[in-house]
Amino acid sequence: MQYLPNILFFIALLAGVGFFVMNIRKLTRNIKLGKNVNRTDNPSLRFKNMLKIALGQYKMVRRPISGILHVVVYVGFIIINIEVLEIVVDGLLGTHRVFQGFLGDAFYGFLIGTFEILAALVFVSVIVFWTRRNVANIKRFLSREMKGWPKMDGNLILYFEMVLMTLFLVMNATDPAFQQAGLGNPISQFLAPLFDGFSTETIHAVERTAWWIHILGILVFLNYLYYSKHLHILLAFPNTYYANLKPKGQFNNLASVTNEVKLMMDPSADPYAAPAEGEEEPIPEKFGASEVTDLNWVQLMNAYTCTECGRCTSACPANLTGKKLSPRKIMMDTRDRLEEVGRNIDANGGTFKDDGKQLLNDYITPEELWACTSCNACVEECPVSIDPLSIIMDMRRYLVMEQSAAPQELNMMMTNVENNGAPWQYNQQDRLNWTKEV
């Protein structure tokens, strides 16, 4: 019976890590449903961006209040969880504070003391975050896409973090030997008196209960990531590494269309000549995107990485003027549809069964897409280098090239370009009259 806690701990650890690995494999499968795109150029710049943006939180602190608080929570939560290594060793071997033995009392006390201070700072920061989300009525947290589950998800994460930090401090406060040593308890020493009236057995039971709930809570939180916006903890690093390095505003062109245009503009070219061997350009199955599988894998990873912070939407000029477009909703809708496709594949033995739905119209409307001014404000604001504009432009391309469903004003402009060589409806001979105006 003395080994029963160790066996139970091993089973819980195995189940938690196993379920996490299963979800990561499902996540990877879903991202790979996207089309291939090469993002291996300039690895040094990509690595630099990852360190600066994902690790260094460079873009977060542009808004200092939320940015600095986020850095506190991020750094604190990551560093504090270094102690999970000790908990895992103790749980498997049946030891107690095993690292104290070979790190020495002074250094171990310094580490735990640092963890306690960070835990207190994280707790305070999380309370501020909760207040901002639920009391301060900040506009970007009140958008229509933030109702229901997204709002609950944001709050659940904050509750998780508050509970985990509290359990960590209670665990230390109810460890008599640790408190008597007086090393590494700058915060828990003020909680210890709360348990003065308890018997030794009761205090030990409280300590063990806090220990167990703390580690089980971490395993639950680890697996909750897949279902939460907090997945960006993991994906922010690859997402910033594989971000688009081209200048903002430089859109990609379809090779097949580009070749047709070059052929039309070359007076010496024979439009009926067969292409030289090896120069054939495959015609794409579809121009643009109407479904998540038409997007590339980086765009799908973008959708999973979205933190739902709303910085993109709060900077979007179309949204600020009352249009339906919300770049955050574009990413959330893409992720929701991708998850739906993934569940469809799981339910049908690894193959997708047509469900009569698609990303366009069922999730994202043309009205939202055409409201975009393509200004790149959303791309510039995103703290983890997500590119909602690329999805918008690909879906616009589908509307124009596959369905001829552009707005009337745009159709008129394209007709004028085709007929007159200019966006305006007048004779080609008058195109340069404006240069003669005084």
CSV table of C-alpha atoms in Angstrom, one decimal:
chain,number,residue,atom,x,y,z
A,1,MET,CA,0.0,0.0,0.0
A,2,GLN,CA,2.9,2.4,0.6
A,3,TYR,CA,3.5,2.5,-3.2
A,4,LEU,CA,-0.2,3.1,-4.1
A,5,PRO,CA,0.2,7.0,-4.3
A,6,ASN,CA,3.2,6.5,-6.6
A,7,ILE,CA,1.2,4.2,-8.8
A,8,LEU,CA,-1.8,6.5,-8.9
A,9,PHE,CA,0.5,9.4,-9.7
A,10,PHE,CA,2.1,7.5,-12.6
A,11,ILE,CA,-1.3,6.6,-14.0
A,12,ALA,CA,-2.5,10.2,-13.8
A,13,LEU,CA,0.8,11.5,-15.4
A,14,LEU,CA,0.6,8.9,-18.2
A,15,ALA,CA,-3.1,9.7,-18.9
A,16,GLY,CA,-2.5,13.4,-18.9
A,17,VAL,CA,0.5,13.4,-21.1
A,18,GLY,CA,-1.0,10.7,-23.4
A,19,PHE,CA,-4.2,12.7,-23.9
A,20,PHE,CA,-2.1,15.8,-24.6
A,21,VAL,CA,-0.1,14.0,-27.3
A,22,MET,CA,-3.3,12.6,-28.9
A,23,ASN,CA,-4.7,16.2,-29.1
A,24,ILE,CA,-1.4,17.5,-30.5
A,25,ARG,CA,-1.5,14.8,-33.2
A,26,LYS,CA,-5.0,15.9,-34.1
A,27,LEU,CA,-4.0,19.5,-34.2
A,28,THR,CA,-1.1,18.7,-36.5
A,29,ARG,CA,-3.4,16.7,-38.7
A,30,ASN,CA,-5.9,19.6,-39.0
A,31,ILE,CA,-3.2,22.1,-39.8
A,32,LYS,CA,-1.8,19.8,-42.5
A,33,LEU,CA,-5.2,19.9,-44.3
A,34,GLY,CA,-4.0,23.2,-45.6
A,35,LYS,CA,-2.2,23.6,-48.9
A,36,ASN,CA,1.6,23.6,-48.9
A,37,VAL,CA,3.5,26.9,-48.8
A,38,ASN,CA,7.2,27.3,-48.5
A,39,ARG,CA,8.3,29.4,-45.5
A,40,THR,CA,11.9,28.2,-45.0
A,41,ASP,CA,13.6,31.2,-46.5
A,42,ASN,CA,15.8,33.5,-44.3
A,43,PRO,CA,16.0,31.3,-41.3
A,44,SER,CA,18.1,33.7,-39.3
A,45,LEU,CA,15.5,36.5,-39.6
A,46,ARG,CA,12.7,34.1,-38.8
A,47,PHE,CA,14.5,32.9,-35.6
A,48,LYS,CA,15.2,36.5,-34.6
A,49,ASN,CA,11.5,37.3,-35.0
A,50,MET,CA,10.5,34.3,-33.0
A,51,LEU,CA,12.8,35.3,-30.1
A,52,LYS,CA,11.7,39.0,-30.2
A,53,ILE,CA,8.0,38.5,-30.7
A,54,ALA,CA,7.1,35.2,-29.1
A,55,LEU,CA,9.7,34.9,-26.3
A,56,GLY,CA,10.4,38.6,-25.8
A,57,GLN,CA,6.8,39.8,-26.0
A,58,TYR,CA,7.9,42.7,-28.1
A,59,LYS,CA,4.5,43.6,-29.6
A,60,MET,CA,2.6,43.0,-26.4
A,61,VAL,CA,4.1,46.0,-24.5
A,62,ARG,CA,3.0,48.5,-27.2
A,63,ARG,CA,-0.1,48.7,-25.0
A,64,PRO,CA,1.7,49.0,-21.7
A,65,ILE,CA,-0.9,48.1,-19.1
A,66,SER,CA,-2.1,44.8,-20.6
A,67,GLY,CA,1.3,44.2,-22.1
A,68,ILE,CA,3.3,44.4,-18.9
A,69,LEU,CA,0.7,42.4,-17.0
A,70,HIS,CA,0.8,39.7,-19.7
A,71,VAL,CA,4.6,39.6,-19.4
A,72,VAL,CA,4.3,39.1,-15.6
A,73,VAL,CA,1.7,36.3,-16.1
A,74,TYR,CA,3.7,34.7,-18.9
A,75,VAL,CA,7.1,34.8,-17.2
A,76,GLY,CA,5.7,33.9,-13.8
A,77,PHE,CA,3.6,31.0,-15.0
A,78,ILE,CA,6.4,29.5,-17.0
A,79,ILE,CA,9.1,29.9,-14.3
A,80,ILE,CA,6.9,28.7,-11.5
A,81,ASN,CA,6.1,25.5,-13.4
A,82,ILE,CA,9.8,24.6,-13.3
A,83,GLU,CA,8.8,23.3,-9.9
A,84,VAL,CA,6.6,20.8,-11.7
A,85,LEU,CA,9.8,18.9,-12.5
A,86,GLU,CA,10.3,18.4,-8.7
A,87,ILE,CA,6.7,17.4,-8.2
A,88,VAL,CA,7.0,14.8,-10.9
A,89,VAL,CA,10.1,13.3,-9.4
A,90,ASP,CA,8.6,13.4,-5.9
A,91,GLY,CA,5.4,11.8,-7.2
A,92,LEU,CA,7.2,9.0,-9.0
A,93,LEU,CA,9.8,8.2,-6.4
A,94,GLY,CA,7.8,9.0,-3.3
A,95,THR,CA,10.3,11.6,-2.1
A,96,HIS,CA,9.6,15.1,-0.7
A,97,ARG,CA,11.3,18.2,-2.0
A,98,VAL,CA,14.0,16.1,-3.7
A,99,PHE,CA,15.7,19.1,-5.3
A,100,GLN,CA,16.5,20.6,-1.9
A,101,GLY,CA,18.9,17.8,-1.2
A,102,PHE,CA,21.3,18.4,-4.0
A,103,LEU,CA,20.7,22.1,-4.7
A,104,GLY,CA,21.4,23.0,-1.1
A,105,ASP,CA,19.1,24.9,1.3
A,106,ALA,CA,20.3,28.4,0.3
A,107,PHE,CA,19.9,28.1,-3.4
A,108,TYR,CA,16.7,26.0,-3.1
A,109,GLY,CA,15.2,28.6,-0.8
A,110,PHE,CA,16.1,31.3,-3.3
A,111,LEU,CA,14.4,29.4,-6.1
A,112,ILE,CA,11.2,28.7,-4.2
A,113,GLY,CA,11.2,32.3,-2.8
A,114,THR,CA,11.4,33.6,-6.3
A,115,PHE,CA,8.5,31.3,-7.3
A,116,GLU,CA,6.4,32.6,-4.5
A,117,ILE,CA,6.9,36.2,-5.4
A,118,LEU,CA,6.1,35.5,-9.0
A,119,ALA,CA,3.0,33.5,-7.9
A,120,ALA,CA,1.7,36.5,-5.9
A,121,LEU,CA,2.4,38.8,-8.9
A,122,VAL,CA,0.6,36.4,-11.3
A,123,PHE,CA,-2.4,36.3,-8.9
A,124,VAL,CA,-2.7,40.1,-8.8
A,125,SER,CA,-2.2,40.4,-12.5
A,126,VAL,CA,-4.9,37.8,-13.2
A,127,ILE,CA,-7.4,39.7,-11.0
A,128,VAL,CA,-6.7,42.9,-13.0
A,129,PHE,CA,-7.2,40.9,-16.2
A,130,TRP,CA,-10.5,39.5,-14.9
A,131,THR,CA,-11.6,43.0,-13.9
A,132,ARG,CA,-10.8,44.4,-17.4
A,133,ARG,CA,-12.8,41.6,-19.0
A,134,ASN,CA,-15.8,41.6,-16.8
A,135,VAL,CA,-16.1,45.0,-15.1
A,136,ALA,CA,-14.2,47.7,-17.1
A,137,ASN,CA,-16.4,47.3,-20.2
A,138,ILE,CA,-13.5,47.5,-22.6
A,139,LYS,CA,-15.0,47.6,-26.1
A,140,ARG,CA,-12.9,44.9,-27.7
A,141,PHE,CA,-14.1,42.4,-25.1
A,142,LEU,CA,-17.8,43.2,-25.8
A,143,SER,CA,-17.9,42.4,-29.5
A,144,ARG,CA,-20.5,40.0,-30.8
A,145,GLU,CA,-18.0,37.2,-31.4
A,146,MET,CA,-17.0,37.3,-27.7
A,147,LYS,CA,-20.3,36.2,-26.4
A,148,GLY,CA,-20.9,32.7,-24.9
A,149,TRP,CA,-18.0,30.3,-25.0
A,150,PRO,CA,-15.2,32.7,-25.9
A,151,LYS,CA,-16.1,34.9,-22.9
A,152,MET,CA,-16.3,31.9,-20.6
A,153,ASP,CA,-13.1,30.4,-22.0
A,154,GLY,CA,-11.2,33.6,-21.2
A,155,ASN,CA,-12.6,33.6,-17.6
A,156,LEU,CA,-11.9,29.9,-17.1
A,157,ILE,CA,-8.2,30.4,-17.9
A,158,LEU,CA,-8.0,33.2,-15.3
A,159,TYR,CA,-9.7,31.0,-12.7
A,160,PHE,CA,-7.3,28.2,-13.5
A,161,GLU,CA,-4.3,30.4,-13.0
A,162,MET,CA,-5.7,31.9,-9.7
A,163,VAL,CA,-6.4,28.4,-8.3
A,164,LEU,CA,-3.0,27.0,-9.4
A,165,MET,CA,-1.1,29.9,-7.8
A,166,THR,CA,-3.1,29.6,-4.6
A,167,LEU,CA,-2.5,25.9,-4.3
A,168,PHE,CA,1.2,26.4,-4.8
A,169,LEU,CA,1.3,28.9,-1.9
A,170,VAL,CA,-0.9,26.8,0.3
A,171,MET,CA,1.3,23.8,-0.4
A,172,ASN,CA,4.3,25.7,0.9
A,173,ALA,CA,2.4,27.3,3.8
A,174,THR,CA,1.3,23.9,5.2
A,175,ASP,CA,4.8,22.3,5.0
A,176,PRO,CA,6.0,22.7,8.6
A,177,ALA,CA,9.6,21.8,7.9
A,178,PHE,CA,9.8,24.2,5.0
A,179,GLN,CA,8.3,27.0,7.1
A,180,GLN,CA,10.6,26.3,10.1
A,181,ALA,CA,13.6,26.5,7.8
A,182,GLY,CA,12.6,30.1,7.0
A,183,LEU,CA,14.1,29.8,3.5
A,184,GLY,CA,12.1,30.6,0.4
A,185,ASN,CA,8.8,31.5,2.0
A,186,PRO,CA,8.4,35.3,1.6
A,187,ILE,CA,4.7,34.9,0.7
A,188,SER,CA,3.6,31.6,2.3
A,189,GLN,CA,4.9,32.7,5.7
A,190,PHE,CA,1.9,35.0,5.9
A,191,LEU,CA,-0.5,32.2,5.0
A,192,ALA,CA,1.0,29.7,7.5
A,193,PRO,CA,-0.7,31.3,10.6
A,194,LEU,CA,-4.1,30.5,9.1
A,195,PHE,CA,-3.4,26.9,9.9
A,196,ASP,CA,-2.1,27.3,13.4
A,197,GLY,CA,-5.1,25.8,15.1
A,198,PHE,CA,-5.0,22.6,13.0
A,199,SER,CA,-3.5,19.3,14.2
A,200,THR,CA,-0.3,18.0,12.6
A,201,GLU,CA,-2.3,15.3,10.8
A,202,THR,CA,-4.7,17.9,9.4
A,203,ILE,CA,-2.0,20.2,8.2
A,204,HIS,CA,-0.3,17.3,6.5
A,205,ALA,CA,-3.6,16.3,4.8
A,206,VAL,CA,-4.1,19.9,3.6
A,207,GLU,CA,-0.5,20.0,2.2
A,208,ARG,CA,-1.0,16.7,0.4
A,209,THR,CA,-4.4,17.7,-0.9
A,210,ALA,CA,-2.9,21.0,-2.2
A,211,TRP,CA,0.0,19.1,-3.8
A,212,TRP,CA,-2.3,16.6,-5.5
A,213,ILE,CA,-4.8,19.2,-6.8
A,214,HIS,CA,-1.9,21.4,-8.0
A,215,ILE,CA,-0.3,18.7,-10.1
A,216,LEU,CA,-3.6,17.3,-11.4
A,217,GLY,CA,-4.7,20.9,-12.1
A,218,ILE,CA,-1.6,21.4,-14.3
A,219,LEU,CA,-2.3,18.2,-16.2
A,220,VAL,CA,-5.9,19.3,-16.8
A,221,PHE,CA,-4.8,22.7,-17.8
A,222,LEU,CA,-2.3,21.2,-20.2
A,223,ASN,CA,-5.1,19.3,-22.0
A,224,TYR,CA,-7.5,22.2,-21.8
A,225,LEU,CA,-5.1,24.2,-24.0
A,226,TYR,CA,-6.3,22.4,-27.2
A,227,TYR,CA,-9.8,23.5,-26.6
A,228,SER,CA,-8.9,27.0,-25.6
A,229,LYS,CA,-7.5,30.3,-27.0
A,230,HIS,CA,-4.6,29.6,-24.6
A,231,LEU,CA,-3.2,27.3,-27.3
A,232,HIS,CA,-1.1,30.3,-28.3
A,233,ILE,CA,1.3,29.4,-25.4
A,234,LEU,CA,2.6,26.6,-27.7
A,235,LEU,CA,1.9,27.9,-31.2
A,236,ALA,CA,3.1,31.5,-30.8
A,237,PHE,CA,6.7,30.2,-31.4
A,238,PRO,CA,6.2,28.4,-34.7
A,239,ASN,CA,3.6,31.0,-35.8
A,240,THR,CA,6.1,33.8,-35.5
A,241,TYR,CA,8.8,31.8,-37.1
A,242,TYR,CA,6.8,30.9,-40.2
A,243,ALA,CA,5.2,34.4,-40.5
A,244,ASN,CA,5.2,36.1,-43.9
A,245,LEU,CA,8.5,38.1,-44.3
A,246,LYS,CA,7.3,40.0,-47.4
A,247,PRO,CA,6.6,43.7,-47.1
A,248,LYS,CA,3.0,44.4,-45.9
A,249,GLY,CA,0.8,45.1,-48.8
A,250,GLN,CA,2.7,42.8,-51.2
A,251,PHE,CA,0.1,40.3,-52.3
A,252,ASN,CA,0.8,37.0,-53.9
A,253,ASN,CA,-0.1,36.4,-57.5
A,254,LEU,CA,-1.3,33.1,-59.0
A,255,ALA,CA,1.4,31.9,-61.4
A,256,SER,CA,-1.1,30.7,-64.0
A,257,VAL,CA,-2.8,34.1,-64.1
A,258,THR,CA,0.5,36.0,-64.2
A,259,ASN,CA,1.6,33.9,-67.2
A,260,GLU,CA,-1.6,34.6,-69.0
A,261,VAL,CA,-1.2,38.4,-68.4
A,262,LYS,CA,2.4,38.3,-69.7
A,263,LEU,CA,1.3,36.4,-72.8
A,264,MET,CA,-1.4,39.0,-73.5
A,265,MET,CA,1.1,41.9,-73.0
A,266,ASP,CA,3.8,40.4,-75.3
A,267,PRO,CA,3.0,41.4,-78.9
A,268,SER,CA,5.5,38.9,-80.2
A,269,ALA,CA,4.0,35.9,-78.4
A,270,ASP,CA,2.0,33.3,-80.1
A,271,PRO,CA,-1.1,32.7,-77.9
A,272,TYR,CA,-1.7,29.3,-79.6
A,273,ALA,CA,1.9,28.0,-79.2
A,274,ALA,CA,2.3,25.1,-76.9
A,275,PRO,CA,4.5,25.9,-73.8
A,276,ALA,CA,8.0,24.6,-73.9
A,277,GLU,CA,8.7,21.3,-72.1
A,278,GLY,CA,9.0,21.8,-68.4
A,279,GLU,CA,7.4,25.2,-68.4
A,280,GLU,CA,3.8,24.1,-68.1
A,281,GLU,CA,2.1,25.7,-65.1
A,282,PRO,CA,-0.6,23.6,-63.5
A,283,ILE,CA,-4.0,25.2,-63.5
A,284,PRO,CA,-5.2,25.4,-59.9
A,285,GLU,CA,-8.3,23.4,-58.9
A,286,LYS,CA,-9.8,26.5,-57.6
A,287,PHE,CA,-9.0,30.2,-57.7
A,288,GLY,CA,-9.0,31.6,-54.2
A,289,ALA,CA,-10.6,30.0,-51.1
A,290,SER,CA,-14.1,29.1,-50.0
A,291,GLU,CA,-13.2,26.4,-47.5
A,292,VAL,CA,-10.5,25.9,-44.9
A,293,THR,CA,-8.8,23.2,-47.1
A,294,ASP,CA,-8.3,25.9,-49.8
A,295,LEU,CA,-6.1,27.9,-47.4
A,296,ASN,CA,-2.5,27.1,-46.8
A,297,TRP,CA,-1.2,25.4,-43.6
A,298,VAL,CA,0.3,28.7,-42.2
A,299,GLN,CA,-3.1,30.3,-42.4
A,300,LEU,CA,-4.7,27.4,-40.5
A,301,MET,CA,-1.9,27.6,-37.9
A,302,ASN,CA,-2.7,31.3,-37.6
A,303,ALA,CA,-6.3,30.4,-36.8
A,304,TYR,CA,-5.3,28.0,-34.0
A,305,THR,CA,-2.8,30.6,-32.6
A,306,CYS,CA,-5.3,33.4,-32.3
A,307,THR,CA,-5.4,34.7,-28.7
A,308,GLU,CA,-8.7,36.4,-29.2
A,309,CYS,CA,-7.2,39.6,-27.7
A,310,GLY,CA,-9.0,41.8,-30.2
A,311,ARG,CA,-6.2,44.1,-30.9
A,312,CYS,CA,-6.7,43.5,-34.6
A,313,THR,CA,-10.3,44.4,-34.4
A,314,SER,CA,-9.8,47.5,-32.3
A,315,ALA,CA,-7.4,48.8,-34.9
A,316,CYS,CA,-9.5,47.9,-37.9
A,317,PRO,CA,-10.9,51.1,-39.6
A,318,ALA,CA,-13.8,49.1,-41.2
A,319,ASN,CA,-14.8,47.9,-37.7
A,320,LEU,CA,-14.4,51.3,-36.2
A,321,THR,CA,-16.8,52.8,-38.7
A,322,GLY,CA,-19.5,50.2,-37.9
A,323,LYS,CA,-18.9,47.6,-40.6
A,324,LYS,CA,-19.5,43.9,-39.8
A,325,LEU,CA,-15.8,43.0,-40.4
A,326,SER,CA,-13.9,41.9,-37.4
A,327,PRO,CA,-10.4,40.4,-38.1
A,328,ARG,CA,-10.6,38.5,-34.8
A,329,LYS,CA,-13.9,36.9,-35.9
A,330,ILE,CA,-12.3,35.9,-39.3
A,331,MET,CA,-9.7,33.9,-37.4
A,332,MET,CA,-12.2,32.5,-34.9
A,333,ASP,CA,-14.5,31.4,-37.7
A,334,THR,CA,-11.6,29.7,-39.6
A,335,ARG,CA,-10.6,27.8,-36.5
A,336,ASP,CA,-14.2,26.8,-35.7
A,337,ARG,CA,-14.8,25.5,-39.2
A,338,LEU,CA,-11.4,23.7,-39.2
A,339,GLU,CA,-12.4,22.0,-36.0
A,340,GLU,CA,-15.7,21.0,-37.5
A,341,VAL,CA,-13.9,19.5,-40.5
A,342,GLY,CA,-11.5,17.6,-38.2
A,343,ARG,CA,-14.4,16.1,-36.2
A,344,ASN,CA,-16.1,15.1,-39.5
A,345,ILE,CA,-12.9,13.3,-40.5
A,346,ASP,CA,-12.7,11.5,-37.1
A,347,ALA,CA,-16.3,10.5,-37.3
A,348,ASN,CA,-15.9,9.0,-40.8
A,349,GLY,CA,-12.9,6.9,-40.4
A,350,GLY,CA,-10.3,9.4,-41.6
A,351,THR,CA,-12.1,10.8,-44.6
A,352,PHE,CA,-14.2,13.9,-45.0
A,353,LYS,CA,-17.9,13.4,-45.7
A,354,ASP,CA,-19.5,16.4,-47.4
A,355,ASP,CA,-21.7,18.2,-44.8
A,356,GLY,CA,-23.1,20.8,-47.1
A,357,LYS,CA,-21.2,23.6,-45.4
A,358,GLN,CA,-18.1,25.6,-46.1
A,359,LEU,CA,-16.2,28.5,-44.6
A,360,LEU,CA,-17.6,31.1,-47.0
A,361,ASN,CA,-21.3,32.0,-46.3
A,362,ASP,CA,-21.8,29.5,-43.5
A,363,TYR,CA,-19.2,31.2,-41.3
A,364,ILE,CA,-17.8,34.3,-43.0
A,365,THR,CA,-20.1,36.4,-45.2
A,366,PRO,CA,-19.1,38.3,-48.3
A,367,GLU,CA,-20.2,41.5,-46.6
A,368,GLU,CA,-17.5,41.0,-44.0
A,369,LEU,CA,-14.9,40.3,-46.7
A,370,TRP,CA,-15.7,43.3,-48.9
A,371,ALA,CA,-15.6,45.7,-45.9
A,372,CYS,CA,-11.9,45.2,-45.6
A,373,THR,CA,-9.7,48.1,-46.8
A,374,SER,CA,-6.6,45.9,-47.0
A,375,CYS,CA,-4.7,48.4,-44.8
A,376,ASN,CA,-2.8,45.7,-42.9
A,377,ALA,CA,-3.7,47.3,-39.5
A,378,CYS,CA,-4.8,43.9,-38.2
A,379,VAL,CA,-1.5,42.3,-39.3
A,380,GLU,CA,0.6,45.1,-37.7
A,381,GLU,CA,-1.3,45.0,-34.4
A,382,CYS,CA,-1.3,41.2,-33.8
A,383,PRO,CA,1.1,40.3,-31.0
A,384,VAL,CA,1.9,36.9,-32.5
A,385,SER,CA,2.1,37.7,-36.2
A,386,ILE,CA,-1.2,36.4,-37.4
A,387,ASP,CA,-2.3,37.5,-40.9
A,388,PRO,CA,-6.1,37.8,-41.1
A,389,LEU,CA,-5.8,39.8,-44.3
A,390,SER,CA,-4.3,36.9,-46.3
A,391,ILE,CA,-7.5,34.8,-45.6
A,392,ILE,CA,-9.7,37.8,-46.5
A,393,MET,CA,-7.9,38.3,-49.8
A,394,ASP,CA,-7.9,34.6,-50.7
A,395,MET,CA,-11.7,34.5,-50.1
A,396,ARG,CA,-12.2,37.6,-52.1
A,397,ARG,CA,-10.2,36.0,-55.0
A,398,TYR,CA,-12.7,33.1,-55.0
A,399,LEU,CA,-15.6,35.5,-55.1
A,400,VAL,CA,-14.2,37.4,-58.0
A,401,MET,CA,-12.6,34.6,-60.1
A,402,GLU,CA,-14.9,31.7,-59.4
A,403,GLN,CA,-18.3,33.3,-58.8
A,404,SER,CA,-18.0,36.7,-60.5
A,405,ALA,CA,-19.5,38.0,-57.3
A,406,ALA,CA,-17.6,41.3,-56.8
A,407,PRO,CA,-19.5,44.4,-55.8
A,408,GLN,CA,-21.0,46.4,-58.6
A,409,GLU,CA,-18.5,49.2,-58.2
A,410,LEU,CA,-15.6,46.8,-58.5
A,411,ASN,CA,-17.0,45.1,-61.5
A,412,MET,CA,-17.4,48.4,-63.2
A,413,MET,CA,-13.8,49.3,-62.5
A,414,MET,CA,-12.5,45.9,-63.8
A,415,THR,CA,-14.6,46.3,-67.0
A,416,ASN,CA,-13.2,49.8,-67.5
A,417,VAL,CA,-9.6,48.5,-67.1
A,418,GLU,CA,-10.3,45.8,-69.6
A,419,ASN,CA,-12.0,48.1,-72.2
A,420,ASN,CA,-10.3,51.4,-71.6
A,421,GLY,CA,-7.0,50.5,-70.0
A,422,ALA,CA,-7.9,52.7,-67.0
A,423,PRO,CA,-10.3,52.4,-64.0
A,424,TRP,CA,-12.4,55.4,-65.4
A,425,GLN,CA,-15.0,55.2,-68.1
A,426,TYR,CA,-13.5,57.3,-70.9
A,427,ASN,CA,-11.6,56.8,-74.1
A,428,GLN,CA,-8.1,55.5,-74.0
A,429,GLN,CA,-6.9,58.5,-76.0
A,430,ASP,CA,-7.9,60.7,-73.1
A,431,ARG,CA,-6.1,58.8,-70.4
A,432,LEU,CA,-3.3,61.3,-69.9
A,433,ASN,CA,-5.4,64.5,-70.1
A,434,TRP,CA,-5.0,65.0,-66.4
A,435,THR,CA,-1.2,65.7,-66.9
A,436,LYS,CA,-2.1,68.8,-68.9
A,437,GLU,CA,-4.2,70.3,-66.2
A,438,VAL,CA,-2.8,73.4,-64.6
